[in-house]
């Protein structure tokens, strides 16, 4: 149809042995059903349409749907104490920032500022900065003034169906170089999301 195709993927697809910001060319592993299905999607998209853009992102949240931020707010109001994993490190991504980035990407592609060939393949997008899930929860409670005690725990104390990577900080150097777009720090984005949530609650 002549459309530019954008496919969203995940930090889960990478090899679990990395302990520095992950680049688009790092080895993929697809450990577990979720990761394997995401990786299979990436491969299928580029096989059918090599000019497609794949955006791998991480820790996505927003003021809509079910996500970590909304869960922490709910539990923080219901309970005096919460246990949150501290040994998984990554970067939160505000869905509104991701959506805005995609719109600006498309504007640059369609205006000819970014050649279609440069926009093809895998890119990383998340907000800037690094934190653990414990740090993320702590910022949520600090910004909202919730009086809930946080206790750091290890991943083995909180098993999940899809095993999360211990380190999934995404290197965004290629995205910045090709699209020349600014990326906010995750705490600035979180503040904006919380303002929306608190306004909706009033």
Short mmCIF file of C-alpha atoms in Angstrom, two decimals:
data_model
loop_
_atom_site.label_atom_id
_atom_site.label_comp_id
_atom_site.label_asym_id
_atom_site.label_seq_id
_atom_site.Cartn_x
_atom_site.Cartn_y
_atom_site.Cartn_z
CA UNK A 1 0.00 0.00 0.00
CA UNK A 2 3.02 2.28 0.10
CA UNK A 3 2.66 3.06 3.81
CA UNK A 4 5.60 3.35 6.18
CA UNK A 5 5.22 0.53 8.70
CA UNK A 6 6.21 0.93 12.37
CA UNK A 7 6.37 -2.11 14.64
CA UNK A 8 6.78 -1.93 18.44
CA UNK A 9 9.02 -4.44 20.15
CA UNK A 10 10.60 -5.04 23.55
CA UNK A 11 13.79 -5.01 25.60
CA UNK A 12 12.99 -8.67 26.44
CA UNK A 13 14.43 -9.89 23.12
CA UNK A 14 18.09 -9.33 24.07
CA UNK A 15 20.62 -11.68 25.59
CA UNK A 16 20.42 -11.61 29.40
CA UNK A 17 24.20 -11.43 29.98
CA UNK A 18 24.69 -7.73 29.21
CA UNK A 19 25.50 -5.18 31.93
CA UNK A 20 25.86 -1.98 29.87
CA UNK A 21 23.40 -0.03 27.70
CA UNK A 22 22.12 -2.35 24.96
CA UNK A 23 22.62 -1.44 21.30
CA UNK A 24 20.45 -2.51 18.36
CA UNK A 25 23.22 -4.81 17.11
CA UNK A 26 23.65 -6.74 20.36
CA UNK A 27 22.84 -10.43 20.42
CA UNK A 28 19.19 -11.45 20.77
CA UNK A 29 18.03 -14.50 22.69
CA UNK A 30 14.24 -14.59 23.01
CA UNK A 31 14.24 -16.34 26.40
CA UNK A 32 10.70 -17.40 27.29
CA UNK A 33 7.45 -17.35 25.32
CA UNK A 34 6.91 -13.59 25.50
CA UNK A 35 10.44 -12.71 24.37
CA UNK A 36 10.45 -15.39 21.66
CA UNK A 37 7.14 -14.15 20.23
CA UNK A 38 8.33 -10.52 20.21
CA UNK A 39 11.55 -11.52 18.47
CA UNK A 40 9.65 -13.62 15.93
CA UNK A 41 7.51 -10.57 15.18
CA UNK A 42 10.60 -8.43 14.57
CA UNK A 43 12.08 -11.01 12.21
CA UNK A 44 8.80 -11.45 10.31
CA UNK A 45 8.30 -7.70 9.85
CA UNK A 46 11.77 -7.13 8.38
CA UNK A 47 11.49 -10.23 6.18
CA UNK A 48 8.26 -8.97 4.62
CA UNK A 49 9.13 -5.26 4.63
CA UNK A 50 12.85 -4.41 4.99
CA UNK A 51 12.05 -0.66 5.03
CA UNK A 52 9.93 -0.97 8.20
CA UNK A 53 10.93 0.75 11.44
CA UNK A 54 11.07 -1.42 14.56
CA UNK A 55 11.06 0.44 17.88
CA UNK A 56 12.22 -1.57 20.87
CA UNK A 57 11.13 0.05 24.11
CA UNK A 58 10.96 -0.77 27.83
CA UNK A 59 8.89 -0.36 30.99
CA UNK A 60 5.99 1.39 29.24
CA UNK A 61 3.37 3.14 31.37
CA UNK A 62 0.67 5.78 30.92
CA UNK A 63 -2.41 7.32 32.52
CA UNK A 64 -4.50 4.71 30.69
CA UNK A 65 -4.81 0.93 31.01
CA UNK A 66 -2.98 -1.31 33.45
CA UNK A 67 0.66 -0.52 34.22
CA UNK A 68 3.24 -0.21 37.02
CA UNK A 69 2.54 3.43 37.84
CA UNK A 70 -1.21 2.95 38.27
CA UNK A 71 -0.66 -0.25 40.25
CA UNK A 72 1.77 1.46 42.64
CA UNK A 73 -0.65 4.33 43.18
CA UNK A 74 -3.50 1.94 43.96
CA UNK A 75 -1.47 -0.30 46.26
CA UNK A 76 0.21 2.69 47.91
CA UNK A 77 -3.22 3.96 48.95
CA UNK A 78 -4.43 0.53 50.09
CA UNK A 79 -1.43 -0.79 52.01
CA UNK A 80 0.99 0.56 54.62
CA UNK A 81 3.92 -1.39 53.12
CA UNK A 82 5.01 -2.66 49.69
CA UNK A 83 7.84 -4.94 48.57
CA UNK A 84 9.36 -3.96 45.21
CA UNK A 85 12.18 -5.55 43.20
CA UNK A 86 15.47 -3.65 43.33
CA UNK A 87 17.78 -5.89 41.26
CA UNK A 88 16.17 -5.24 37.85
CA UNK A 89 17.50 -2.09 36.20
CA UNK A 90 16.13 -0.31 33.15
CA UNK A 91 14.39 2.88 32.02
CA UNK A 92 10.68 3.71 32.23
CA UNK A 93 8.95 4.94 29.06
CA UNK A 94 5.97 7.27 29.18
CA UNK A 95 3.62 6.17 26.39
CA UNK A 96 2.75 9.78 25.54
CA UNK A 97 6.44 10.60 24.94
CA UNK A 98 6.77 7.49 22.77
CA UNK A 99 3.68 8.45 20.76
CA UNK A 100 4.92 12.03 20.30
CA UNK A 101 8.31 10.71 19.16
CA UNK A 102 6.67 8.46 16.54
CA UNK A 103 4.61 11.37 15.18
CA UNK A 104 7.73 13.53 14.88
CA UNK A 105 9.63 10.63 13.26
CA UNK A 106 6.93 10.27 10.62
CA UNK A 107 6.94 14.01 9.96
CA UNK A 108 10.68 13.91 9.34
CA UNK A 109 10.36 10.86 7.07
CA UNK A 110 7.47 12.25 5.03
CA UNK A 111 9.09 15.69 4.70
CA UNK A 112 12.25 14.08 3.32
CA UNK A 113 14.43 15.24 6.24
CA UNK A 114 15.12 11.57 7.02
CA UNK A 115 15.52 9.22 4.03
CA UNK A 116 13.41 6.07 4.22
CA UNK A 117 16.58 3.98 4.04
CA UNK A 118 17.92 5.68 7.20
CA UNK A 119 14.66 5.05 9.06
CA UNK A 120 14.65 1.31 8.30
CA UNK A 121 15.52 -1.37 10.84
CA UNK A 122 15.70 -1.46 14.62
CA UNK A 123 15.74 1.61 16.88
CA UNK A 124 15.58 2.01 20.65
CA UNK A 125 13.34 4.45 22.44
CA UNK A 126 12.79 5.01 26.15
CA UNK A 127 13.02 8.04 28.36
CA UNK A 128 16.50 9.02 29.56
CA UNK A 129 18.11 7.86 32.78
CA UNK A 130 18.34 4.60 34.70
CA UNK A 131 16.53 3.15 37.71
CA UNK A 132 15.35 -0.04 39.38
CA UNK A 133 11.68 -0.88 39.90
CA UNK A 134 12.24 0.06 43.56
CA UNK A 135 13.62 3.49 42.54
CA UNK A 136 10.68 3.93 40.15
CA UNK A 137 8.15 3.19 42.91
CA UNK A 138 9.99 5.47 45.33
CA UNK A 139 9.73 8.38 42.89
CA UNK A 140 6.01 7.72 42.38
CA UNK A 141 5.37 7.89 46.14
CA UNK A 142 7.63 10.90 46.64
CA UNK A 143 5.95 12.90 43.85
CA UNK A 144 2.44 12.08 45.08
CA UNK A 145 3.13 12.27 48.82
CA UNK A 146 1.86 8.74 49.45
CA UNK A 147 2.84 7.49 52.91
CA UNK A 148 3.65 3.86 52.07
CA UNK A 149 6.82 2.13 53.24
CA UNK A 150 8.83 0.53 50.43
CA UNK A 151 10.96 -2.55 51.04
CA UNK A 152 13.51 -3.62 48.40
CA UNK A 153 13.42 -7.32 47.44
CA UNK A 154 15.27 -9.56 44.98
CA UNK A 155 13.65 -10.90 41.80
CA UNK A 156 13.57 -14.45 43.16
CA UNK A 157 11.19 -13.23 45.87
CA UNK A 158 8.72 -12.01 43.24
CA UNK A 159 8.48 -14.57 40.41
CA UNK A 160 6.59 -13.56 37.25
CA UNK A 161 5.31 -15.66 34.28
CA UNK A 162 7.64 -13.80 31.90
CA UNK A 163 11.15 -13.57 33.33
CA UNK A 164 12.32 -9.97 33.21
CA UNK A 165 15.90 -9.09 32.20
CA UNK A 166 18.08 -8.01 35.13
CA UNK A 167 19.57 -5.19 33.04
CA UNK A 168 17.70 -3.67 30.10
CA UNK A 169 18.89 -0.09 29.69
CA UNK A 170 18.55 0.75 25.99
CA UNK A 171 21.19 2.76 24.15
CA UNK A 172 19.35 5.38 22.05
CA UNK A 173 22.33 6.71 20.11
CA UNK A 174 20.99 5.59 16.71
CA UNK A 175 17.55 7.11 17.30
CA UNK A 176 19.08 10.45 18.28
CA UNK A 177 21.52 10.48 15.37
CA UNK A 178 18.91 9.66 12.69
CA UNK A 179 15.86 11.57 13.90
CA UNK A 180 17.51 14.39 15.88
CA UNK A 181 14.74 14.36 18.49
CA UNK A 182 15.03 15.32 22.18
CA UNK A 183 14.28 12.70 24.86
CA UNK A 184 13.15 13.63 28.36
CA UNK A 185 14.45 12.17 31.61
CA UNK A 186 12.12 9.52 33.01
CA UNK A 187 11.41 11.51 36.20
CA UNK A 188 10.22 14.55 34.21
CA UNK A 189 7.92 12.32 32.15
CA UNK A 190 6.65 10.55 35.27
CA UNK A 191 5.75 13.89 36.86
CA UNK A 192 3.60 14.79 33.85
CA UNK A 193 1.84 11.41 33.89
CA UNK A 194 1.10 11.69 37.60
CA UNK A 195 -0.36 15.16 37.09
CA UNK A 196 -2.79 13.68 34.55
CA UNK A 197 -3.70 10.79 36.86
CA UNK A 198 -4.24 13.01 39.89
CA UNK A 199 -6.31 15.49 37.87
CA UNK A 200 -8.50 12.64 36.60
CA UNK A 201 -8.98 11.39 40.17
CA UNK A 202 -10.35 14.73 41.40
#
